[in-house]
Tab-separated table of C-alpha atoms in Angstrom:
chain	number	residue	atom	x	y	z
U	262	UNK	CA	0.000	0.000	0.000
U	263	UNK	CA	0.618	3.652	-0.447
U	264	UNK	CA	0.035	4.606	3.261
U	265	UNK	CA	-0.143	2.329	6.047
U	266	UNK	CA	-1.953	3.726	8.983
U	267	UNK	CA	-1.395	3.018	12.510
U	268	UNK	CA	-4.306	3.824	15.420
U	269	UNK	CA	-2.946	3.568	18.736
U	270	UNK	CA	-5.665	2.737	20.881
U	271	UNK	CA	-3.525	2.482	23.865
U	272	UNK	CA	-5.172	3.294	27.764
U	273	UNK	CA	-4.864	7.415	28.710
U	274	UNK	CA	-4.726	7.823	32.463
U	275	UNK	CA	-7.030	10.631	32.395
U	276	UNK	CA	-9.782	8.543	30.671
U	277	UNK	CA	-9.032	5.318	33.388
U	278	UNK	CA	-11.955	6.945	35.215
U	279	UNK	CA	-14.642	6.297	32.794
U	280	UNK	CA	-13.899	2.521	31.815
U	281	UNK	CA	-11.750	1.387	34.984
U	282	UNK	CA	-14.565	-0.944	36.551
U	283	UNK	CA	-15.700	-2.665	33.066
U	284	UNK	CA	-12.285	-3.101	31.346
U	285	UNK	CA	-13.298	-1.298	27.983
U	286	UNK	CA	-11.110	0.532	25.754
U	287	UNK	CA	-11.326	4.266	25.577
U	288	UNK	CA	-11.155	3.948	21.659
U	289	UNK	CA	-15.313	2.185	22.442
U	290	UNK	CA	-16.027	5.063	24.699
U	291	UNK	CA	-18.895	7.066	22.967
U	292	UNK	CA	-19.147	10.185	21.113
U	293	UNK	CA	-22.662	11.348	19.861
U	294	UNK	CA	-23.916	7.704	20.429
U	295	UNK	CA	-20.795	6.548	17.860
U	296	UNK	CA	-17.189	4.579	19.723
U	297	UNK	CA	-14.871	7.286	19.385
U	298	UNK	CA	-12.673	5.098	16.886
U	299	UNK	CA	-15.133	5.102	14.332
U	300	UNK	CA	-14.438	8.837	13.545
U	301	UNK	CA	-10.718	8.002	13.294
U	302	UNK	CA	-11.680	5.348	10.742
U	303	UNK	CA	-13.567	7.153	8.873
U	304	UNK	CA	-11.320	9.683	8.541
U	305	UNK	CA	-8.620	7.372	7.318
U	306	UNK	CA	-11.038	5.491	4.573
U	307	UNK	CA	-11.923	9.598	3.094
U	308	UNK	CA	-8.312	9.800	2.588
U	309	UNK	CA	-8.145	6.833	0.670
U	310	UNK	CA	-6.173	4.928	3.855
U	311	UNK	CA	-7.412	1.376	3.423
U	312	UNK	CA	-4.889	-0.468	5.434
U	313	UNK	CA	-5.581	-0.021	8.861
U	314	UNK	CA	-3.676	-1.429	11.888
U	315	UNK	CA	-4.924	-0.600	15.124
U	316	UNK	CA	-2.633	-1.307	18.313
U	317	UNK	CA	-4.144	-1.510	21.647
U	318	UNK	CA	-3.312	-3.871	24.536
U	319	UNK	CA	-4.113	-7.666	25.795
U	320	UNK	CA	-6.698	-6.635	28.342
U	321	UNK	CA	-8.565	-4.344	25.553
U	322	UNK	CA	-8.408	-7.054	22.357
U	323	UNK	CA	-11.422	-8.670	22.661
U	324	UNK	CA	-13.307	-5.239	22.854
U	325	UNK	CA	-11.635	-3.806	19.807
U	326	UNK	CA	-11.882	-7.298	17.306
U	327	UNK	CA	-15.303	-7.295	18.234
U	328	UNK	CA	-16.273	-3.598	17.422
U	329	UNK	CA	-13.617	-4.183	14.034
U	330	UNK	CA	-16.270	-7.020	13.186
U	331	UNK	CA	-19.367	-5.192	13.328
U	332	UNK	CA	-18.030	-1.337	11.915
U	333	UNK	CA	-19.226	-0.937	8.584
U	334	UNK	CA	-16.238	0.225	6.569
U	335	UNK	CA	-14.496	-0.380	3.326
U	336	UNK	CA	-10.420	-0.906	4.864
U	337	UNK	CA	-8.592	-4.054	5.797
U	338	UNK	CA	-8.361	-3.632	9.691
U	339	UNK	CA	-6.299	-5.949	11.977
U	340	UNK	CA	-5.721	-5.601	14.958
U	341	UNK	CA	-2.712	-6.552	17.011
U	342	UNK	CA	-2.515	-6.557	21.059
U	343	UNK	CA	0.673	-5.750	22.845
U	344	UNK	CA	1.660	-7.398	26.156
U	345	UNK	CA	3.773	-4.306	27.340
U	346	UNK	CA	3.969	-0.914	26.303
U	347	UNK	CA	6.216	1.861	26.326
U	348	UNK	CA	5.185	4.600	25.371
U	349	UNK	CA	4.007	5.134	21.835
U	350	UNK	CA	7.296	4.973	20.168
U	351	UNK	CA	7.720	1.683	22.210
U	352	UNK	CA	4.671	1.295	20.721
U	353	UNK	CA	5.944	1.147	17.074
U	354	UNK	CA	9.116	-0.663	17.212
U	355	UNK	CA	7.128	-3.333	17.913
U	356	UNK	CA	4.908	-3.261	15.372
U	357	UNK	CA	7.885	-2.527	12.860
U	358	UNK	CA	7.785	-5.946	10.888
U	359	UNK	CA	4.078	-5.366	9.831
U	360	UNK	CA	5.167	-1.793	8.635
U	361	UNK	CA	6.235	-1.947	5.088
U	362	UNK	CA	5.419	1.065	3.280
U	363	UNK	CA	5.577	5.281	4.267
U	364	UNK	CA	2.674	5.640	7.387
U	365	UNK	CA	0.526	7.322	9.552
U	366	UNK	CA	0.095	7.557	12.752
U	367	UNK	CA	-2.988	8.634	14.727
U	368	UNK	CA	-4.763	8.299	18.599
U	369	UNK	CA	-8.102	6.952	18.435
U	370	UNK	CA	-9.865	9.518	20.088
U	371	UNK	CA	-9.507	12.169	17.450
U	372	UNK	CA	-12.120	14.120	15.819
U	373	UNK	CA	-11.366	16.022	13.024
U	374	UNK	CA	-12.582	17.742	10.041
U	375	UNK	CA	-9.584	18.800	8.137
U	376	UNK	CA	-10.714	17.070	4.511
U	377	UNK	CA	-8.697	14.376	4.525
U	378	UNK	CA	-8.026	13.909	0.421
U	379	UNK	CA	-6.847	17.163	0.554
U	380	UNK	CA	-4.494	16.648	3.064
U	381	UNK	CA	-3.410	13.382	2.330
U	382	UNK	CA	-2.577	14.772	-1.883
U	383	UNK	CA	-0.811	17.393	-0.152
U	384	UNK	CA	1.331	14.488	1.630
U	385	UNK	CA	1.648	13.074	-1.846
U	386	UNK	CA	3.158	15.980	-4.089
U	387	UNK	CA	5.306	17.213	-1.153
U	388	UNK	CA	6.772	14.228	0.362
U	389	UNK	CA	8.241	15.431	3.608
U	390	UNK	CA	9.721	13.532	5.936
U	391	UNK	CA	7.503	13.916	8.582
U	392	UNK	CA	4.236	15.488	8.436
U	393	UNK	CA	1.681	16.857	11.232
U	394	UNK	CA	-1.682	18.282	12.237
U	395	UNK	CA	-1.661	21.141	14.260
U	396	UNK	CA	-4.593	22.972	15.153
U	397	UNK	CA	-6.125	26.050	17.553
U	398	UNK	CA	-6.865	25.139	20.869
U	399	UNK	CA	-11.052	24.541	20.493
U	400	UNK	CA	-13.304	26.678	22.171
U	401	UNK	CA	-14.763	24.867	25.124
U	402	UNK	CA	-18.251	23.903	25.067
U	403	UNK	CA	-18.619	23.916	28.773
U	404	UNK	CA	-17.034	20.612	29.587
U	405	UNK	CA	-18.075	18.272	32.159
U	406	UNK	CA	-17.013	16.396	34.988
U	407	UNK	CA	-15.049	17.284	37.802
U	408	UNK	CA	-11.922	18.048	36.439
U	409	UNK	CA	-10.644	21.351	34.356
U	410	UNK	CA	-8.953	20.518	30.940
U	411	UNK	CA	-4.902	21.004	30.864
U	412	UNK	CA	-3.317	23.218	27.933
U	413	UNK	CA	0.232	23.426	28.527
U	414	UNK	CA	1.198	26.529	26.946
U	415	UNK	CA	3.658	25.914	24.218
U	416	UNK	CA	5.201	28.480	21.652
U	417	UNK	CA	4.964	26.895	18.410
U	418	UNK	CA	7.099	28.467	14.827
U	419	UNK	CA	5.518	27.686	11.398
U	420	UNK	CA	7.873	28.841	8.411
U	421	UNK	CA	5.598	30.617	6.864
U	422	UNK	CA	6.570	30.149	2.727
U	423	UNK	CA	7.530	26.582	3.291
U	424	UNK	CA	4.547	25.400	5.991
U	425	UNK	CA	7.384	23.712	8.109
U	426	UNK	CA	6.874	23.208	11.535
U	427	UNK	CA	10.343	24.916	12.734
U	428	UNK	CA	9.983	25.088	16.715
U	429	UNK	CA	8.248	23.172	19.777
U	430	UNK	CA	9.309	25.381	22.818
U	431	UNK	CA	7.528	25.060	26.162
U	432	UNK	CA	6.614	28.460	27.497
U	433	UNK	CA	7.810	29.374	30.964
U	434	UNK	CA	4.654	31.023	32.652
U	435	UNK	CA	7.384	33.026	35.112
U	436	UNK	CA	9.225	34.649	32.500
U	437	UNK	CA	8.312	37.333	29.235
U	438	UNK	CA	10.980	36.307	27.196
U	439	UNK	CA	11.510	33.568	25.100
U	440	UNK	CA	14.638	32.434	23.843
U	441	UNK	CA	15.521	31.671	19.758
U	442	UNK	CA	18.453	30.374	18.830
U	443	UNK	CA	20.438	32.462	15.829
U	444	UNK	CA	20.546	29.213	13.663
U	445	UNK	CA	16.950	28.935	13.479
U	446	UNK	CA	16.432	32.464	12.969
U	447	UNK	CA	18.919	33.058	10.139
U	448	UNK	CA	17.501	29.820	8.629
U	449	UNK	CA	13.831	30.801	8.988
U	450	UNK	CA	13.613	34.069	8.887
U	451	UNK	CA	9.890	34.815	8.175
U	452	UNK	CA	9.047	32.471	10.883
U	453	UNK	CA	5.649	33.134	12.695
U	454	UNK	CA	5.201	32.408	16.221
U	455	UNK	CA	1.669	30.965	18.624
U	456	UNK	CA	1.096	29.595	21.709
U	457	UNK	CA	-2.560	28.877	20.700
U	458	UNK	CA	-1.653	25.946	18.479
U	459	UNK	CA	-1.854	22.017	20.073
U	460	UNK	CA	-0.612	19.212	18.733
U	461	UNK	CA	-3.067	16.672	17.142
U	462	UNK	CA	-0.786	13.713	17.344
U	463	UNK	CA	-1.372	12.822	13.618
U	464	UNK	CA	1.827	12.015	12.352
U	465	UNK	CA	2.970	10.776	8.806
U	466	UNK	CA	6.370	9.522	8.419
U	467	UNK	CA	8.591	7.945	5.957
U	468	UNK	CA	9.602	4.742	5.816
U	469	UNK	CA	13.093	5.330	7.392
U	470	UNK	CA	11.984	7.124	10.255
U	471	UNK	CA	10.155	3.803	11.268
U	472	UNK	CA	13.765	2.026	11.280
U	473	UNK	CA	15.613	5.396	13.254
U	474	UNK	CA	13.090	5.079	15.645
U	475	UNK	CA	13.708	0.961	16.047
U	476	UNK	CA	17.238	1.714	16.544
U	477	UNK	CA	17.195	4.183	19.240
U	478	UNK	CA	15.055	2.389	21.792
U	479	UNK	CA	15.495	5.714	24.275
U	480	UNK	CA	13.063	7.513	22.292
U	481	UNK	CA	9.984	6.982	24.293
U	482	UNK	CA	7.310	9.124	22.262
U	483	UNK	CA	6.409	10.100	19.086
U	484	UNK	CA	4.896	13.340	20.460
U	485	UNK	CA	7.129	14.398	23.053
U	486	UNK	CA	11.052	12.626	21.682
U	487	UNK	CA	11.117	12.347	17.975
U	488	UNK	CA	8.742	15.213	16.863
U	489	UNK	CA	10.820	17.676	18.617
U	490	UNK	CA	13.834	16.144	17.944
U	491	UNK	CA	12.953	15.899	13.811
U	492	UNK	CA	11.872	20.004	13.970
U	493	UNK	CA	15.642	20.654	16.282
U	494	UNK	CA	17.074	19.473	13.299
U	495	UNK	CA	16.035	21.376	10.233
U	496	UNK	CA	17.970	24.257	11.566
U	497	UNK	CA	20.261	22.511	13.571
U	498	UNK	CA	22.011	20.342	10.952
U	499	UNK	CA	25.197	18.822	13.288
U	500	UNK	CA	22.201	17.491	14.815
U	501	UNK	CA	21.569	14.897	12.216
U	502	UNK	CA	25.031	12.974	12.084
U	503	UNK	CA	25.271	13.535	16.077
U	504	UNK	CA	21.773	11.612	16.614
U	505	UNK	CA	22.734	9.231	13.395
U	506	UNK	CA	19.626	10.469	11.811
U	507	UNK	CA	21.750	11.295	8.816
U	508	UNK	CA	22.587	7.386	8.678
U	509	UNK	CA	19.411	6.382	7.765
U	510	UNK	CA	17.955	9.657	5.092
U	511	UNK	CA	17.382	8.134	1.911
U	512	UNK	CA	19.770	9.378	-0.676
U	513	UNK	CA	18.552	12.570	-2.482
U	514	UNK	CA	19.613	14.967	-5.109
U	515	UNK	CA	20.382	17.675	-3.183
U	516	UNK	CA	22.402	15.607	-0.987
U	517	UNK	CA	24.938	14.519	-4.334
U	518	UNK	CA	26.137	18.322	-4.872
U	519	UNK	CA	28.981	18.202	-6.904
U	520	UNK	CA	32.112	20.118	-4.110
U	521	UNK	CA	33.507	21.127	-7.297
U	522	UNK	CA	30.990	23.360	-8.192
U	523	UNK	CA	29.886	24.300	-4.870
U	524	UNK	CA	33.164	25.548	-4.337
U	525	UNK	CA	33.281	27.539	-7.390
U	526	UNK	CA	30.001	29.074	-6.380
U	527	UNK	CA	30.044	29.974	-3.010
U	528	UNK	CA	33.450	31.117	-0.877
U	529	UNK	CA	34.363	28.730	2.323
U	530	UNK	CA	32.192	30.455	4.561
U	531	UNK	CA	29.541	30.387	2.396
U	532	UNK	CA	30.104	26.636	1.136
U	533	UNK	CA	29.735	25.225	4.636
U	534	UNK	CA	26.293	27.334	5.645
U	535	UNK	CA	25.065	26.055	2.222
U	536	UNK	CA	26.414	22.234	3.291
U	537	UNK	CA	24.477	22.710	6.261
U	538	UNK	CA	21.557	24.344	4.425
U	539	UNK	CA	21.550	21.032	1.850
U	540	UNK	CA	21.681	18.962	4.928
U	541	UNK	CA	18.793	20.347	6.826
U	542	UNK	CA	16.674	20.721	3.365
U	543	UNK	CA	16.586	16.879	3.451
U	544	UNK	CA	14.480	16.736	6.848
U	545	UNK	CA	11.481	18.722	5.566
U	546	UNK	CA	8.752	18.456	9.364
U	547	UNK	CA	5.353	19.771	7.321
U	548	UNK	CA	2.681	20.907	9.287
U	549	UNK	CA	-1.187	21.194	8.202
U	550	UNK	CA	-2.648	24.402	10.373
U	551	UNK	CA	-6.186	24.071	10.583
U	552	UNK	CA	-8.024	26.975	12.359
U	553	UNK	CA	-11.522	27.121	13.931
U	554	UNK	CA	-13.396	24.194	12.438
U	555	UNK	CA	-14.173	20.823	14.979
U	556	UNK	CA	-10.707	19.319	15.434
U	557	UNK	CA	-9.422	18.072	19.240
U	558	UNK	CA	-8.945	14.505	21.410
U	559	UNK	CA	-10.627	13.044	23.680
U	560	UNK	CA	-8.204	12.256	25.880
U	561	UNK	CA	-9.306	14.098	28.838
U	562	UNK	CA	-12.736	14.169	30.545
U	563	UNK	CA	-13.781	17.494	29.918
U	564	UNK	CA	-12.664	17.518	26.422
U	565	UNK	CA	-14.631	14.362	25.987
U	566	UNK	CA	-17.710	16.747	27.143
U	567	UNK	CA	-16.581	19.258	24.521
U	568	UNK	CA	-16.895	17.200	21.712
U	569	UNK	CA	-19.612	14.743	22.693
U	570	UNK	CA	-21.367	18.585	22.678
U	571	UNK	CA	-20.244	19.929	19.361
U	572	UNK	CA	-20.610	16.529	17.220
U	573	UNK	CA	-24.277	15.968	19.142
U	574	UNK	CA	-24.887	19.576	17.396
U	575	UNK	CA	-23.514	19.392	14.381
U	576	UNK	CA	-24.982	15.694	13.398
U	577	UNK	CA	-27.207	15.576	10.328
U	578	UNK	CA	-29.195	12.115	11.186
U	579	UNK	CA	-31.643	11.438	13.303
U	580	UNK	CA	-31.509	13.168	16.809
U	581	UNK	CA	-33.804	10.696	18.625
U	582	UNK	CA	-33.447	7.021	17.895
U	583	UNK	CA	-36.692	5.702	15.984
U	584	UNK	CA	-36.516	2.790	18.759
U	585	UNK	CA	-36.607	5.460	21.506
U	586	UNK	CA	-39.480	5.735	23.813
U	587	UNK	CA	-40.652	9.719	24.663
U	588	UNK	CA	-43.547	9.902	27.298
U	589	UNK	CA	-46.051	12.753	27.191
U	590	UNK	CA	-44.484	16.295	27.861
U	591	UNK	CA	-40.937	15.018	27.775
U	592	UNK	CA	-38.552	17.594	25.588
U	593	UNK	CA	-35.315	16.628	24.083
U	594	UNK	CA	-33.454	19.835	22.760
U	595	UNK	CA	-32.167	20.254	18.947
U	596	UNK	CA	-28.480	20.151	20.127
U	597	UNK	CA	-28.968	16.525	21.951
U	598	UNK	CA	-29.088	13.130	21.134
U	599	UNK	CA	-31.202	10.282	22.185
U	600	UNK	CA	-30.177	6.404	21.777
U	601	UNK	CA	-31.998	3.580	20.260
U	602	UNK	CA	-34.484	1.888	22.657
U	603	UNK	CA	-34.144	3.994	25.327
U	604	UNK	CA	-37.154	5.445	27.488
U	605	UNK	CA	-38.046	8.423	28.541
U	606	UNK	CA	-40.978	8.844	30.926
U	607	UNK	CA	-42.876	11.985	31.695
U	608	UNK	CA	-41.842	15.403	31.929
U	609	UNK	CA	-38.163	14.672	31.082
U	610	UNK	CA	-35.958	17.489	29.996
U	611	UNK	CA	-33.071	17.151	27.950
U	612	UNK	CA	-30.811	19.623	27.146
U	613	UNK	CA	-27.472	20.551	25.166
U	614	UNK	CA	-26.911	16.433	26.075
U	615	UNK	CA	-26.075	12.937	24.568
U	616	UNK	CA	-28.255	9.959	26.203
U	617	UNK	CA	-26.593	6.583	25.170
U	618	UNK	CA	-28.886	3.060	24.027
U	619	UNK	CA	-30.718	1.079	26.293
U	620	UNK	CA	-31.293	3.887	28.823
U	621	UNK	CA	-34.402	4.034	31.565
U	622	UNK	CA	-35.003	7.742	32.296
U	623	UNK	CA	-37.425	8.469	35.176
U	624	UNK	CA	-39.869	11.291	36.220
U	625	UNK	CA	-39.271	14.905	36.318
U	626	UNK	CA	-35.412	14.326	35.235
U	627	UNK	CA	-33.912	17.109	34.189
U	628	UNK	CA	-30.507	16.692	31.868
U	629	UNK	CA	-28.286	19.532	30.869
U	630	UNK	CA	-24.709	19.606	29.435
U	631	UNK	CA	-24.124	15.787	30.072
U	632	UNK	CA	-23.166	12.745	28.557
U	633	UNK	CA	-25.455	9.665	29.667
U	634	UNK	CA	-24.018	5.784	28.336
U	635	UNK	CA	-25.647	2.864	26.992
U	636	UNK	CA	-27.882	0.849	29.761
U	637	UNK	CA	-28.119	3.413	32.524
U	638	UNK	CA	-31.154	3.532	34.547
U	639	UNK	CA	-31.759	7.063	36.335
U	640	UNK	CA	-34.521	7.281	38.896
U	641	UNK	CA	-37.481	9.889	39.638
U	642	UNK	CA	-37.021	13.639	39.932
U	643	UNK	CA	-32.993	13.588	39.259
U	644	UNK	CA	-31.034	16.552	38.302
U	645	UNK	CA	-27.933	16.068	35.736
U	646	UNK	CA	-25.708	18.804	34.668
U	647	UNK	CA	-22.123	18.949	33.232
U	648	UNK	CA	-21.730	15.342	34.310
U	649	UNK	CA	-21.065	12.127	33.224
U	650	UNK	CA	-22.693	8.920	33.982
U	651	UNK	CA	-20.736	5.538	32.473
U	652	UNK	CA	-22.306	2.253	31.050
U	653	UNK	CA	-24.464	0.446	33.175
U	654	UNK	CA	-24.742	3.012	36.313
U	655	UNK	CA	-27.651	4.300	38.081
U	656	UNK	CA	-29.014	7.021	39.970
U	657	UNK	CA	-31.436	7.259	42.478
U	658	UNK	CA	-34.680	8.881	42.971
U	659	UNK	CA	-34.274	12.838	43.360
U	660	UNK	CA	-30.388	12.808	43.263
U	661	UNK	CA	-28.637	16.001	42.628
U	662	UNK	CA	-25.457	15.836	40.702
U	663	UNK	CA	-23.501	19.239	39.439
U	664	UNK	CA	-19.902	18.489	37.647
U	665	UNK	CA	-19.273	14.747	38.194
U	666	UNK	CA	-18.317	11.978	36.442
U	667	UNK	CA	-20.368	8.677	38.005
U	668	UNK	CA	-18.100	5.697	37.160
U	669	UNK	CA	-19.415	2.350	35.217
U	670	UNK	CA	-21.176	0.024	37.595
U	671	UNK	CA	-22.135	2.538	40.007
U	672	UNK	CA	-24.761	3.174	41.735
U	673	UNK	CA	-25.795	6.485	43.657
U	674	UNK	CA	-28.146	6.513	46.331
U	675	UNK	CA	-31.329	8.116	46.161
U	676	UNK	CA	-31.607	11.801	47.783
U	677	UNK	CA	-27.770	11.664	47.418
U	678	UNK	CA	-26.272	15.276	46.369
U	679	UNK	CA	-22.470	15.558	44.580
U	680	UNK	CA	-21.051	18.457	42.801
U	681	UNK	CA	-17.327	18.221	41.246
U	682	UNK	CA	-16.459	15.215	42.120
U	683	UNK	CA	-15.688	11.637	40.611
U	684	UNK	CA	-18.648	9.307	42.225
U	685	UNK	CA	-17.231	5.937	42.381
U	686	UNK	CA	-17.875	2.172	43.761
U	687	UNK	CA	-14.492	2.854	46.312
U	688	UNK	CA	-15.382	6.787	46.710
U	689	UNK	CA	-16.183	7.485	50.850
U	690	UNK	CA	-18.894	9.738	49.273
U	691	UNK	CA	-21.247	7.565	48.291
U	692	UNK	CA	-21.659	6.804	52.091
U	693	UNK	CA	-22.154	10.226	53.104
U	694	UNK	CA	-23.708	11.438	49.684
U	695	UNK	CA	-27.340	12.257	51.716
U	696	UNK	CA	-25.414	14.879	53.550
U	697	UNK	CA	-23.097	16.268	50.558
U	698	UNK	CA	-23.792	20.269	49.956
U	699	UNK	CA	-25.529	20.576	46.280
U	700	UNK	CA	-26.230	24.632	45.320
């Protein structure tokens, strides 16, 4: 194949919450009533990306070949389970052998819209060595849970005529300046500079970059070793023979300069900044900006919120199940999303929401901002908002719960009143939830 893709679907600590009791993979965790994976998939299959490995791990396997045998797609998708993993570079070295051809790289809990022909031609006529996805921190839609969402400011540099990705600099909150090294500037001198951009952890690499990384076994991850090693480089150059990157380029035009000529043209000054220039021109790090749009990860709660939000809202089908049951007076708002076979009874409210399959609403419930899983059962009179209730929980009659995530299994007592705070089968709350503040 042209492209080989590669979807880690590997756990994220800061999802552990959400599937810890059930053993599920956060790739299965829903978006608007869809696993999160699928939009990944998708993705891949509009950019004409039709072989599709997915990694995940032992415990997870069974989860993803089963979901792999239902999802109605047009790639060849295997999946292979690691024992023991690494990080994601880890990650990759041992998937090496199945990894014949230039690839891609990407988390399963990405949503994005950037039109994937167009970037994936773009990858075609250009052939960099590396290619990303950056894109503007999104807008949150209010979030959810208990937790606030981490941005760790970074200063990113685009150069501007080329679109290379040039510098990946963490900011240091206690300081104004910010420190550029005169090799980078005198090599990209129309350089542009953001601390709004995130990474999207979409990565396309060369073949050779596969076979660097399954060499140097102390680069950990993709994300957070090799990207910013790759971007040092460009303007850097001693930095490819000192890291042996230079060992493993493939053999290029540019690189078979006749010195003859080269030292007719240029003096012995110039001659070794335009050795170094040649050098660096053969690690070209492209980066795709997209700004605005419906682009982030799910890889932390409230971001999960965020886009379980904006996809509920922008979704063209149906926004109630035709298997759904609605009682008399019960309102489900435009920007939510009801599951098949689940029932509402009377006077439910739903609002700005996403209420999984095989739900049992009570009573009087009133929903707002929050993302409800397949097979919960919520009692009488409750009150949801900017919370999260996993697979197969339950609520009591006339609980109260403001900014909390209620793990999978769980159930809350009736009367019981939380606000930002993770309700789970350990948590000491759940004893003393009758007595718990709500406002």
């Amino acid at each position: 194949p042209e492209l080989t893709a590669v979807v880690l679907a590997l756990p994220e600590d800061d999802m552990e919450l959400l599937t810890e009791r059930i053993d599920m993979s956060h790739a299965l965790l829903p978006i608007a009533n869809r696993p999160m994976i699928w939009y990944i998939l998708q993705w891949l299959e509009q950019g004409g990306i039709l072989d599709i490995k997915i990694i995940t791990t032992r415990e997870s396997e069974a989860d993803i070949v089963s979901y792999v045998e239902v999802y109605k797609g047009i790639a060849n998708i295997t999946v292979k389970a690691l024992s023991d993993v690494n990080g994601t570079a880890d990650a990759l070295r041992q998937v090496a052998p199945l990894i014949k051809s230039n690839f891609v790289v990407v988390p399963c809990d990405l949503v994005i819209d950037v039109p994937a022909t167009h970037f994936f031609d773009i990858i075609r006529i250009r052939r960099p060595a590396v290619a990303t996805v950056f894109c503007e921190v999104m807008k949150s839609e209010g979030g959810g849970g208990s937790v606030k969402p981490r941005h760790l400011p970074m200063c990113v540099g685009i150069d501007q005529p080329s679109s290379r990705l040039v510098l990946l600099q963490d900011i240091d909150k206690k300081s104004e300046d910010l420190a550029l090294s005169m090799s980078l500037i005198r090599r990209f001198p129309s350089m542009a500079l953001s601390d709004k951009m995130q990474d999207t952890h979409v990565y396309v690499f060369q073949r050779w970059v596969l076979d660097y990384v399954s060499a140097h076994p102390e680069i950990v991850s993709l994300q957070e070793d090799l990207l910013p090693l790759l971007v040092r480089a460009q303007s850097q150059p001693h930095l490819l023979e000192k890291n042996g990157i230079d060992r493993y380029l493939p053999a290029s035009t540019a690189q078979r300069i006749d010195e003859y000529d080269t030292g007719v043209q240029f003096g012995q000054h110039e001659q070794a900044e335009h050795s170094d220039s040649t050098k660096s021109d053969s690690l070209e790090v492209f980066v795709y900006v997209r700004r605005g749009g419906i682009i982030g990860r799910a890889n932390e709660i409230p971001r999960y919120c965020d886009l379980n939000s904006v996809v509920a809202r922008i979704s063209t089908g149906a926004r109630t199940d035709g298997s759904a049951i609605l009682a008399q007076q019960t309102q489900v708002g435009a920007e939510s999303m009801v599951g098949a076979s689940t029932q509402l009874r009377e006077r439910c409210s739903v609002k700005r929401s996403v209420v999984g399959a095989h739900c049992n609403i009570g009573k009087d419930v009133k929903i707002v901002n929050s993302v409800i899983m397949d097979h919960v059962t919520i009692g009488d009179g409750v009150k949801l908002e900017s919370c999260i209730v996993c697979k197969l929980a339950s609520v009591g009659n006339n609980a109260q719960l403001k900014g909390c995530e209620v793990g999978p299994r769980v159930a809350v007592p009736d009367d019981s009143s939380f606000k930002n705070t993770p309700v789970t089968e350990d948590s000491d709350l759940l004893d003393d939830g009758m007595n718990t503040e709500f406002r």
